[in-house]
mmCIF file of N, CA and C in Angstrom:
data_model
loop_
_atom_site.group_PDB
_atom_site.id
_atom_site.type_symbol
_atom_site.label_atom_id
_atom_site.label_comp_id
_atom_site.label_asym_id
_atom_site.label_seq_id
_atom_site.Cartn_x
_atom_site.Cartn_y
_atom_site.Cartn_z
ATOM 1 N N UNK K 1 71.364 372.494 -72.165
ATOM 2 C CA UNK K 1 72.123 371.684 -71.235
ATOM 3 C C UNK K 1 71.486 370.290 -71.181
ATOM 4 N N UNK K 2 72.485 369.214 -71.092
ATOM 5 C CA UNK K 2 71.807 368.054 -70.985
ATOM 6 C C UNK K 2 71.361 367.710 -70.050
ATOM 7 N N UNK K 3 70.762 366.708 -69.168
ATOM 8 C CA UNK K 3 69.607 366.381 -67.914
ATOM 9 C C UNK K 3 71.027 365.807 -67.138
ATOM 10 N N UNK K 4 71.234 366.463 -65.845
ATOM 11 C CA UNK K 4 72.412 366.529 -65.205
ATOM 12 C C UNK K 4 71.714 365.468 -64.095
ATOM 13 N N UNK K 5 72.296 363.811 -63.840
ATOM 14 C CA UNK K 5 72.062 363.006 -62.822
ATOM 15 C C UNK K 5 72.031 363.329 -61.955
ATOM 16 N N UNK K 6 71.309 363.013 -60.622
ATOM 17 C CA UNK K 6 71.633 363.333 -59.045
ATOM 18 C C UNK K 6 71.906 361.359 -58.598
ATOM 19 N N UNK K 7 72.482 361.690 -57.458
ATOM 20 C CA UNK K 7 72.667 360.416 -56.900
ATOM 21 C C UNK K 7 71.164 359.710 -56.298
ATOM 22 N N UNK K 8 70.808 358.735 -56.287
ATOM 23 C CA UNK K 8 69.362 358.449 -55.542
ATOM 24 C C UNK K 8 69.653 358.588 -53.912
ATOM 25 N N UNK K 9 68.536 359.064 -52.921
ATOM 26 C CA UNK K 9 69.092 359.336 -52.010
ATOM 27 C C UNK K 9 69.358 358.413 -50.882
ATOM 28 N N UNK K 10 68.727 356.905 -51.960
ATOM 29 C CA UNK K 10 69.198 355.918 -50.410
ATOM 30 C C UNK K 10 70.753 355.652 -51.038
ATOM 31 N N UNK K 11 71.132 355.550 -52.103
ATOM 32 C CA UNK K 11 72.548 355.449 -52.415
ATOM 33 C C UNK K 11 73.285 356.275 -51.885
ATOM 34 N N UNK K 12 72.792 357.609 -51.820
ATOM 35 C CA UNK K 12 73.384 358.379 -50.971
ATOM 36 C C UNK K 12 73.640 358.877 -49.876
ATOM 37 N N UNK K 13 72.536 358.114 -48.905
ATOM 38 C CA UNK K 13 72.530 357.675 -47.673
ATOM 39 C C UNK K 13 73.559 356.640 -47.151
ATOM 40 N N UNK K 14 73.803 355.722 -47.937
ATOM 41 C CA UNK K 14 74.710 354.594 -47.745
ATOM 42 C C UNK K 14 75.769 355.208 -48.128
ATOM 43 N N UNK K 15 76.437 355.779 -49.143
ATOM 44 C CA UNK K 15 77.782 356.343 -49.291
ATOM 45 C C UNK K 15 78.415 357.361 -48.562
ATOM 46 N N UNK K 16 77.423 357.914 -47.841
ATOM 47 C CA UNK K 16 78.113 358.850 -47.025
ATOM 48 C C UNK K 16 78.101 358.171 -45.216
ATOM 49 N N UNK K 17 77.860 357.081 -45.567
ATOM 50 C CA UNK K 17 77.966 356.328 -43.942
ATOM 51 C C UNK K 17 79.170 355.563 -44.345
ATOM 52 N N UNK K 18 79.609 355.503 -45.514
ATOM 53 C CA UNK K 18 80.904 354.311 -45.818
ATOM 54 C C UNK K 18 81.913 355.649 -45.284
ATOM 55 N N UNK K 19 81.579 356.508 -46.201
ATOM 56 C CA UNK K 19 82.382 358.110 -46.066
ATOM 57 C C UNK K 19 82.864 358.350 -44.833
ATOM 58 N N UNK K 20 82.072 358.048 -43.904
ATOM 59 C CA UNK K 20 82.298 358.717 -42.594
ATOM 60 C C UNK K 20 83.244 357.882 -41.827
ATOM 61 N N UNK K 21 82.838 356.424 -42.321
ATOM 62 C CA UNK K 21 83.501 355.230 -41.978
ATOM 63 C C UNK K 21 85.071 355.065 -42.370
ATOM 64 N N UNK K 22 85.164 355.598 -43.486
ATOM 65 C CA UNK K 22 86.672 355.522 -43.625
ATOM 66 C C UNK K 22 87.008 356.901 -43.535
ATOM 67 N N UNK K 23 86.254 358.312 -42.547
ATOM 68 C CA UNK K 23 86.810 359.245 -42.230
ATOM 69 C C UNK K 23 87.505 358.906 -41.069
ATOM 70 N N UNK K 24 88.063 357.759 -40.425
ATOM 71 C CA UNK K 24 88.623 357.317 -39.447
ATOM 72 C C UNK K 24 89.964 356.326 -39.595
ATOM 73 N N UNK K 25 91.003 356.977 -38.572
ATOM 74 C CA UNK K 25 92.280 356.480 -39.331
ATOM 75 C C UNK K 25 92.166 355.038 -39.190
ATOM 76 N N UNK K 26 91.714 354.859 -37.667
ATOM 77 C CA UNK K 26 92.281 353.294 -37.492
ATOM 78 C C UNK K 26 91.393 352.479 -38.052
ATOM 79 N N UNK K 27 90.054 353.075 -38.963
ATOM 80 C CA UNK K 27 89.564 351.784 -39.753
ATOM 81 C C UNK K 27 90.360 351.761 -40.985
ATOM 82 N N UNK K 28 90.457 353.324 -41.295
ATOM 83 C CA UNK K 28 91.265 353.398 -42.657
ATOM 84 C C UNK K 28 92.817 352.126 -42.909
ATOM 85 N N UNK K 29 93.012 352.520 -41.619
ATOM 86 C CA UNK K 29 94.327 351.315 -41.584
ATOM 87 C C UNK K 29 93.688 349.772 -41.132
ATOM 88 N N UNK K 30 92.747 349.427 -40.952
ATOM 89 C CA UNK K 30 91.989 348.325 -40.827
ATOM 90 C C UNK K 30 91.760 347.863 -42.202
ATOM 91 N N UNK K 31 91.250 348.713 -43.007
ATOM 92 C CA UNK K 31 91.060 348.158 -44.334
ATOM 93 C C UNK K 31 92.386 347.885 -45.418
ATOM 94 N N UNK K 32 93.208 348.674 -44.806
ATOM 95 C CA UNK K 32 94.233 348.590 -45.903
ATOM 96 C C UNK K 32 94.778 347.629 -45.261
ATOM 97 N N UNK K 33 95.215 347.612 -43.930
ATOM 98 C CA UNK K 33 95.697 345.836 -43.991
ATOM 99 C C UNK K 33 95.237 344.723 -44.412
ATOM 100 N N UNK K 34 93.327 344.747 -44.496
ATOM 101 C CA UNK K 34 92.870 343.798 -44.736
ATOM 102 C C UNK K 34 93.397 343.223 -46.331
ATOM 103 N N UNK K 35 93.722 344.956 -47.259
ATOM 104 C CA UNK K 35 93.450 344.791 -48.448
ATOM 105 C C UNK K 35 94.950 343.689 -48.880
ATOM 106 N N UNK K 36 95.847 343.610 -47.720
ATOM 107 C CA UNK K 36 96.919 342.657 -48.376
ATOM 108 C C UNK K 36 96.654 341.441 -47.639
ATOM 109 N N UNK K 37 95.630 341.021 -46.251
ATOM 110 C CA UNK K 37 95.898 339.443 -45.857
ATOM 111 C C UNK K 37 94.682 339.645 -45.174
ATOM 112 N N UNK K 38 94.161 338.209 -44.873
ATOM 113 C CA UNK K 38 92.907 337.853 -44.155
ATOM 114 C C UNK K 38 93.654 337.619 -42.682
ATOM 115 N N UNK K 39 93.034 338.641 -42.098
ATOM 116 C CA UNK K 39 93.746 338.667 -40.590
ATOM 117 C C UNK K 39 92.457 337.893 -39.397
ATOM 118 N N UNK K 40 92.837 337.896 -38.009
ATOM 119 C CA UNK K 40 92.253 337.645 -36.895
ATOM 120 C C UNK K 40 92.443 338.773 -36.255
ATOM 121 N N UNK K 41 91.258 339.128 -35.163
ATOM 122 C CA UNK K 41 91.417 339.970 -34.625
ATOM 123 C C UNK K 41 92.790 340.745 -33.827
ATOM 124 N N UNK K 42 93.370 339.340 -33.611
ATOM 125 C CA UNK K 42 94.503 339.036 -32.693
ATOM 126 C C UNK K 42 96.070 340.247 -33.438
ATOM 127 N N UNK K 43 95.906 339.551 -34.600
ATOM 128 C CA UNK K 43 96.771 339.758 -35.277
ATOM 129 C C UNK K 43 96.416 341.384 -36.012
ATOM 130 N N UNK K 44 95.377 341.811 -35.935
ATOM 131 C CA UNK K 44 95.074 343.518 -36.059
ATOM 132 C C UNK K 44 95.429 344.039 -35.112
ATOM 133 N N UNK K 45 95.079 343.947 -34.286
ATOM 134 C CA UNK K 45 94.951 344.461 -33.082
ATOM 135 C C UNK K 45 96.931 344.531 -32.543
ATOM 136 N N UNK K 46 97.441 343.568 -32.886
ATOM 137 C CA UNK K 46 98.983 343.830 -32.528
ATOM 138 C C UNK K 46 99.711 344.251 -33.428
ATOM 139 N N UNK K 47 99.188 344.407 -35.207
ATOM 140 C CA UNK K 47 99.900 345.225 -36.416
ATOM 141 C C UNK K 47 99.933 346.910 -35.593
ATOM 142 N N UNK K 48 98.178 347.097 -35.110
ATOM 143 C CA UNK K 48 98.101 348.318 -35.310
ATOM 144 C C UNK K 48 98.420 349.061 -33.747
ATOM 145 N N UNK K 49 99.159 347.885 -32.841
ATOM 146 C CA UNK K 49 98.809 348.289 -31.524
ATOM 147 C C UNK K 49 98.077 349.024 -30.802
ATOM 148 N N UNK K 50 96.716 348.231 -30.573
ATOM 149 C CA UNK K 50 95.518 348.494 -30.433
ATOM 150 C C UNK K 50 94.687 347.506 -28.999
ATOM 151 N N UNK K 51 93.990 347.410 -28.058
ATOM 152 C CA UNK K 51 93.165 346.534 -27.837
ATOM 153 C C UNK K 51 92.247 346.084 -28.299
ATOM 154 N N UNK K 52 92.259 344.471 -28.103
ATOM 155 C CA UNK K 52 91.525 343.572 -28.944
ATOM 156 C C UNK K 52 89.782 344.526 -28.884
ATOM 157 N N UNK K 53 89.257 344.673 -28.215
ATOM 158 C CA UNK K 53 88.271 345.225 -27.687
ATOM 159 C C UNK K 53 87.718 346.402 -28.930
ATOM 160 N N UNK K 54 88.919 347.588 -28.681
ATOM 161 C CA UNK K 54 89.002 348.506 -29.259
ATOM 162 C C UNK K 54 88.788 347.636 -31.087
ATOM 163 N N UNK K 55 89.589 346.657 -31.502
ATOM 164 C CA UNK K 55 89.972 346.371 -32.670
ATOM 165 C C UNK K 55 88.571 346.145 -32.955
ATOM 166 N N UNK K 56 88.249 345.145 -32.095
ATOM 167 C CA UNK K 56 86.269 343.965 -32.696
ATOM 168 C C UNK K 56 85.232 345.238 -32.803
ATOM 169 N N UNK K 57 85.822 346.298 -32.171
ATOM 170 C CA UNK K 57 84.715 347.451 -32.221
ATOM 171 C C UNK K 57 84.871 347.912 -33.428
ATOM 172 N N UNK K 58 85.712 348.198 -34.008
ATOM 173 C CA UNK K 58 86.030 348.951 -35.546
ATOM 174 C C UNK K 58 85.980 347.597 -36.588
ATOM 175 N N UNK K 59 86.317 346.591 -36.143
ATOM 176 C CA UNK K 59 85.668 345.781 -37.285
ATOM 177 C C UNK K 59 84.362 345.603 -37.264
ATOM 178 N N UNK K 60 83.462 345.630 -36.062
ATOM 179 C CA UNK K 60 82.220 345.366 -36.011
ATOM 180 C C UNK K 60 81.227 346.656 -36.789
ATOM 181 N N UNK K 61 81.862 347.617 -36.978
ATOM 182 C CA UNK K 61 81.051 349.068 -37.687
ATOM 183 C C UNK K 61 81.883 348.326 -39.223
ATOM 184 N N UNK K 62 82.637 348.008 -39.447
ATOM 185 C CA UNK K 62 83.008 347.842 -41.224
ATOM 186 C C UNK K 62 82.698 346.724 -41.165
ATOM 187 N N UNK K 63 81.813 345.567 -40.788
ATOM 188 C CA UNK K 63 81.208 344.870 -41.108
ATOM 189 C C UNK K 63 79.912 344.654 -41.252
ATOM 190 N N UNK K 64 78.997 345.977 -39.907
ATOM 191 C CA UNK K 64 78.010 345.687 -40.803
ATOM 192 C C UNK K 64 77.509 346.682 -41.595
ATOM 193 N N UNK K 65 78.423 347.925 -41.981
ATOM 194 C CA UNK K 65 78.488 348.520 -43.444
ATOM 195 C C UNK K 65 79.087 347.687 -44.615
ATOM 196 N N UNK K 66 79.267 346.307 -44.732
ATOM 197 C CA UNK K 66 79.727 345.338 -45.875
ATOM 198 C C UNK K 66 81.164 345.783 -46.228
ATOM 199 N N UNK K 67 81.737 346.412 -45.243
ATOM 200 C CA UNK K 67 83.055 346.483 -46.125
ATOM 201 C C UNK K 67 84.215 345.444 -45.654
ATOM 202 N N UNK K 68 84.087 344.527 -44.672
ATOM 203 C CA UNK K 68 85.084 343.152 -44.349
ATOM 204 C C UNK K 68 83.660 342.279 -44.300
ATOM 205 N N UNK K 69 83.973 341.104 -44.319
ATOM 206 C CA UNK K 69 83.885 340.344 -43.912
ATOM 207 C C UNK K 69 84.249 339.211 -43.294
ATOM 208 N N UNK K 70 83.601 337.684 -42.401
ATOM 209 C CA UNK K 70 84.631 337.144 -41.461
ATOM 210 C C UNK K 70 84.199 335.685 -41.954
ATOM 211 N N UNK K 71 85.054 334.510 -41.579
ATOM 212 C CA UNK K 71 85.196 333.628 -41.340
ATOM 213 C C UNK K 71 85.699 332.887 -40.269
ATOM 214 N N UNK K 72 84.990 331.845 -39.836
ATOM 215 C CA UNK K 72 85.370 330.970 -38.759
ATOM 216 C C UNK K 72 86.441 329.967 -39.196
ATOM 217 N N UNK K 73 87.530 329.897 -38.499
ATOM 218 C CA UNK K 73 88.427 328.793 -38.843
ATOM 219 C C UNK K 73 88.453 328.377 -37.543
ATOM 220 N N UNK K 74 88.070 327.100 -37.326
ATOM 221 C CA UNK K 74 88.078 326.598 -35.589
ATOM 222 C C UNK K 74 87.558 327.273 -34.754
ATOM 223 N N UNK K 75 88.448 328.055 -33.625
ATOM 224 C CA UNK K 75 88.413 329.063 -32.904
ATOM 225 C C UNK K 75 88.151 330.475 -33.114
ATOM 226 N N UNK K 76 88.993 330.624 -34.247
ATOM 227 C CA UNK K 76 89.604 332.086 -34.489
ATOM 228 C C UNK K 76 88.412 332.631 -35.869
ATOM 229 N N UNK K 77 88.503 334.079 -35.806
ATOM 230 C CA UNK K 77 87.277 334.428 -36.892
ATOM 231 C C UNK K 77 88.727 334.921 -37.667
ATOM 232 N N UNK K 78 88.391 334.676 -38.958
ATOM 233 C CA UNK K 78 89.402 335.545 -39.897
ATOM 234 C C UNK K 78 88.647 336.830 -40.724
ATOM 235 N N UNK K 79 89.240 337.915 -40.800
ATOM 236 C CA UNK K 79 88.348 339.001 -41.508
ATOM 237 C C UNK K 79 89.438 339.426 -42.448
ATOM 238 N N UNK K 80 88.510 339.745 -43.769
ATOM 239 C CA UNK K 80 88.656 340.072 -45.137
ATOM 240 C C UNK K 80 88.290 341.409 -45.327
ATOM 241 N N UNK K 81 88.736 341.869 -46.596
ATOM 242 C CA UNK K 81 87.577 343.104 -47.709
ATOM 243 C C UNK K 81 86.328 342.002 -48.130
ATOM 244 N N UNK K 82 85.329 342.769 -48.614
ATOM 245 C CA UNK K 82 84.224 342.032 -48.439
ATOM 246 C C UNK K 82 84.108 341.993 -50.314
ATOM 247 N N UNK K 83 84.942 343.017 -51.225
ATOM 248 C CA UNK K 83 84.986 342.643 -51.968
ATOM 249 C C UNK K 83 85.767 343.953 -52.451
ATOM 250 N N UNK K 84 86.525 343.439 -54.004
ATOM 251 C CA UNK K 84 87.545 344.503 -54.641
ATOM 252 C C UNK K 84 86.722 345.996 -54.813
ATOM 253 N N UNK K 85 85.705 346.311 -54.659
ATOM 254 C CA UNK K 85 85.077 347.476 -54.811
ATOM 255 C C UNK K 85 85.958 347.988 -53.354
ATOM 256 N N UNK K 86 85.912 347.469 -52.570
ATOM 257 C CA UNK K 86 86.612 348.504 -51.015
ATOM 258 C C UNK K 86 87.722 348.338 -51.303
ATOM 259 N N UNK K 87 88.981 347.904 -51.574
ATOM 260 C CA UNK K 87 90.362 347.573 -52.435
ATOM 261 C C UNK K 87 90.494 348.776 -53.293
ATOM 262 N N UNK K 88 89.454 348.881 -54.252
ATOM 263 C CA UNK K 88 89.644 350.112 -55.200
ATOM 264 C C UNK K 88 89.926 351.674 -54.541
ATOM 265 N N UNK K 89 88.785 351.928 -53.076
ATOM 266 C CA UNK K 89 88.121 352.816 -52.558
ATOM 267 C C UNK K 89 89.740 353.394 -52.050
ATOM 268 N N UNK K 90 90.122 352.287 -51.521
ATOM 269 C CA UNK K 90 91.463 352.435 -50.805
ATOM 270 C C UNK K 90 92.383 352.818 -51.413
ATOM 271 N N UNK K 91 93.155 351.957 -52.484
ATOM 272 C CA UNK K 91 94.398 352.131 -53.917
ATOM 273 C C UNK K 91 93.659 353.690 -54.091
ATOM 274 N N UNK K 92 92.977 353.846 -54.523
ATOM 275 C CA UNK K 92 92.455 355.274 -55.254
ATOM 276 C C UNK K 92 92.858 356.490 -54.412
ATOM 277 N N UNK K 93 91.930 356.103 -53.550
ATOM 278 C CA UNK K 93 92.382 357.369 -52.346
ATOM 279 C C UNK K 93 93.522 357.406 -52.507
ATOM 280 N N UNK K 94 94.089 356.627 -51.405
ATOM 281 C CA UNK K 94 95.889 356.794 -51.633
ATOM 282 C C UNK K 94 97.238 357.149 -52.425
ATOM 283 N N UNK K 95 95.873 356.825 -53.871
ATOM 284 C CA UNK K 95 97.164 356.879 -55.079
ATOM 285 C C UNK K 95 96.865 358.442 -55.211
ATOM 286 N N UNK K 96 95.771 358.940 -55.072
ATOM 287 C CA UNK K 96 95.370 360.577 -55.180
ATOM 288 C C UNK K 96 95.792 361.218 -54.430
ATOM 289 N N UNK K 97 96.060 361.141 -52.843
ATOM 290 C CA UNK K 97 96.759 361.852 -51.854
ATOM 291 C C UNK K 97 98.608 362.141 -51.997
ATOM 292 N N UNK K 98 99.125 360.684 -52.788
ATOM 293 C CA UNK K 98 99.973 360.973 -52.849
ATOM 294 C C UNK K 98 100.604 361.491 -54.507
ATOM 295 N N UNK K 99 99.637 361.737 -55.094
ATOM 296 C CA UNK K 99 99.315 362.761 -56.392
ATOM 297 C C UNK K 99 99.563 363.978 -55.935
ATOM 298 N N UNK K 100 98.547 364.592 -55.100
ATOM 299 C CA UNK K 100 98.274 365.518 -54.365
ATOM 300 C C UNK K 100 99.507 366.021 -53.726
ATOM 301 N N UNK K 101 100.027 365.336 -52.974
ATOM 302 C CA UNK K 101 101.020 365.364 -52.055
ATOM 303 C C UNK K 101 102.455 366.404 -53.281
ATOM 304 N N UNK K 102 102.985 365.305 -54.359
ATOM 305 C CA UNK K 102 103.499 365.641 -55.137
ATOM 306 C C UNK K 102 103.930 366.941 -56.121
ATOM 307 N N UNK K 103 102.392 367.277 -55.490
ATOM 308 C CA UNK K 103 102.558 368.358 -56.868
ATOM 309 C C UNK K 103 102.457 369.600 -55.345
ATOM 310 N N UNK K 104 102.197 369.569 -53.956
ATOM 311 C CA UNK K 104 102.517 370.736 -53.397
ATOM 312 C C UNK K 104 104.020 370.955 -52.838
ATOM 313 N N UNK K 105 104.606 370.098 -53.761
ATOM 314 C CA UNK K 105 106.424 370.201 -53.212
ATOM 315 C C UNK K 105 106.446 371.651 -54.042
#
Protein backbone atom coordinates (compact mmCIF):
# COMPACT_ATOMS: atom_id res chain seq x y z
CA UNK A 1 0.00 0.00 0.00
CA UNK A 2 1.21 3.37 -0.72
CA UNK A 3 1.88 6.02 2.38
CA UNK A 4 -1.82 7.21 2.78
CA UNK A 5 -1.72 11.38 3.71
CA UNK A 6 -3.43 12.63 6.88
CA UNK A 7 -4.50 16.24 6.99
CA UNK A 8 -1.96 18.37 9.38
CA UNK A 9 -3.84 19.02 12.44
CA UNK A 10 -3.73 22.79 12.54
CA UNK A 11 -5.24 22.60 8.92
CA UNK A 12 -7.53 20.61 10.38
CA UNK A 13 -8.35 22.57 13.14
CA UNK A 14 -9.14 25.48 10.86
CA UNK A 15 -11.32 23.45 8.41
CA UNK A 16 -13.51 22.15 10.66
CA UNK A 17 -14.24 25.71 12.29
CA UNK A 18 -15.02 26.95 8.54
CA UNK A 19 -17.21 23.51 8.62
CA UNK A 20 -19.12 24.40 11.44
CA UNK A 21 -19.36 27.90 10.14
CA UNK A 22 -21.14 27.16 7.11
CA UNK A 23 -23.08 24.38 9.19
CA UNK A 24 -25.40 27.41 9.61
CA UNK A 25 -28.15 28.46 7.28
CA UNK A 26 -28.15 32.12 7.69
CA UNK A 27 -24.35 32.36 7.16
CA UNK A 28 -24.69 29.80 4.47
CA UNK A 29 -27.08 32.34 2.83
CA UNK A 30 -24.71 35.21 3.88
CA UNK A 31 -22.10 33.83 1.77
CA UNK A 32 -23.96 32.99 -1.16
CA UNK A 33 -25.30 36.39 -1.43
CA UNK A 34 -22.04 37.73 -0.92
CA UNK A 35 -20.88 35.32 -3.74
CA UNK A 36 -23.06 37.52 -6.38
CA UNK A 37 -22.59 41.41 -4.86
CA UNK A 38 -20.60 43.36 -2.29
CA UNK A 39 -23.36 44.17 0.11
CA UNK A 40 -23.77 46.54 3.45
CA UNK A 41 -24.97 45.33 6.34
CA UNK A 42 -28.16 47.19 5.67
CA UNK A 43 -28.86 45.61 2.61
CA UNK A 44 -28.22 41.76 4.17
CA UNK A 45 -29.94 42.14 6.74
CA UNK A 46 -33.27 43.22 4.57
CA UNK A 47 -32.41 40.39 1.55
CA UNK A 48 -32.46 37.93 4.37
CA UNK A 49 -34.98 39.58 6.77
CA UNK A 50 -32.97 39.63 9.60
CA UNK A 51 -31.84 42.34 12.34
CA UNK A 52 -29.07 44.45 11.60
CA UNK A 53 -27.60 43.26 14.97
CA UNK A 54 -28.36 39.68 14.35
CA UNK A 55 -26.73 40.25 10.58
CA UNK A 56 -23.03 42.17 12.04
CA UNK A 57 -23.07 39.11 14.36
CA UNK A 58 -22.85 36.45 11.55
CA UNK A 59 -20.71 38.57 9.52
CA UNK A 60 -18.48 39.25 12.39
CA UNK A 61 -17.78 35.11 12.94
CA UNK A 62 -17.16 34.88 8.77
CA UNK A 63 -14.89 37.50 9.04
CA UNK A 64 -12.72 36.67 11.41
CA UNK A 65 -12.58 33.03 10.00
CA UNK A 66 -11.37 34.98 6.50
CA UNK A 67 -14.25 34.06 4.68
CA UNK A 68 -15.80 37.96 3.80
CA UNK A 69 -14.23 40.60 3.99
CA UNK A 70 -15.14 44.58 4.42
CA UNK A 71 -14.61 47.85 3.12
CA UNK A 72 -15.29 51.35 4.14
CA UNK A 73 -17.05 53.49 1.61
CA UNK A 74 -17.80 56.82 3.59
CA UNK A 75 -20.20 55.73 6.13
CA UNK A 76 -21.23 52.41 5.15
CA UNK A 77 -18.82 49.13 5.44
CA UNK A 78 -19.30 47.00 2.27
CA UNK A 79 -18.65 43.12 2.73
CA UNK A 80 -17.34 40.66 0.16
CA UNK A 81 -16.05 36.76 -0.20
CA UNK A 82 -12.66 37.20 0.92
CA UNK A 83 -11.63 35.23 -1.98
CA UNK A 84 -12.85 32.60 -4.94
CA UNK A 85 -11.67 29.67 -2.71
CA UNK A 86 -15.17 30.42 -0.48
CA UNK A 87 -17.17 30.93 -4.04
CA UNK A 88 -15.92 27.42 -4.92
CA UNK A 89 -16.87 25.97 -1.23
CA UNK A 90 -20.34 27.28 -2.02
CA UNK A 91 -21.00 26.45 -6.18
CA UNK A 92 -19.68 22.91 -5.07
CA UNK A 93 -21.76 22.22 -2.23
CA UNK A 94 -24.77 23.28 -3.95
CA UNK A 95 -24.03 21.85 -7.26
CA UNK A 96 -23.64 18.33 -5.16
CA UNK A 97 -26.86 18.66 -3.11
CA UNK A 98 -28.66 19.26 -6.03
CA UNK A 99 -26.83 16.11 -7.75
CA UNK A 100 -27.86 14.39 -4.79
CA UNK A 101 -31.22 15.68 -4.74
CA UNK A 102 -31.69 14.31 -8.43
CA UNK A 103 -30.85 11.06 -8.35
CA UNK A 104 -33.32 10.35 -5.02
CA UNK A 105 -36.39 11.18 -7.36
Amino acid sequence: MSEIKKINQDVLDDANKIFKLLGNPVRLQILYILSQEKLNVGNIAEILELEQSATSHQLSLLKEAQLVTSERDGKSIYYQLDDNHVSHIIEDTLKHVEHSQKHKE
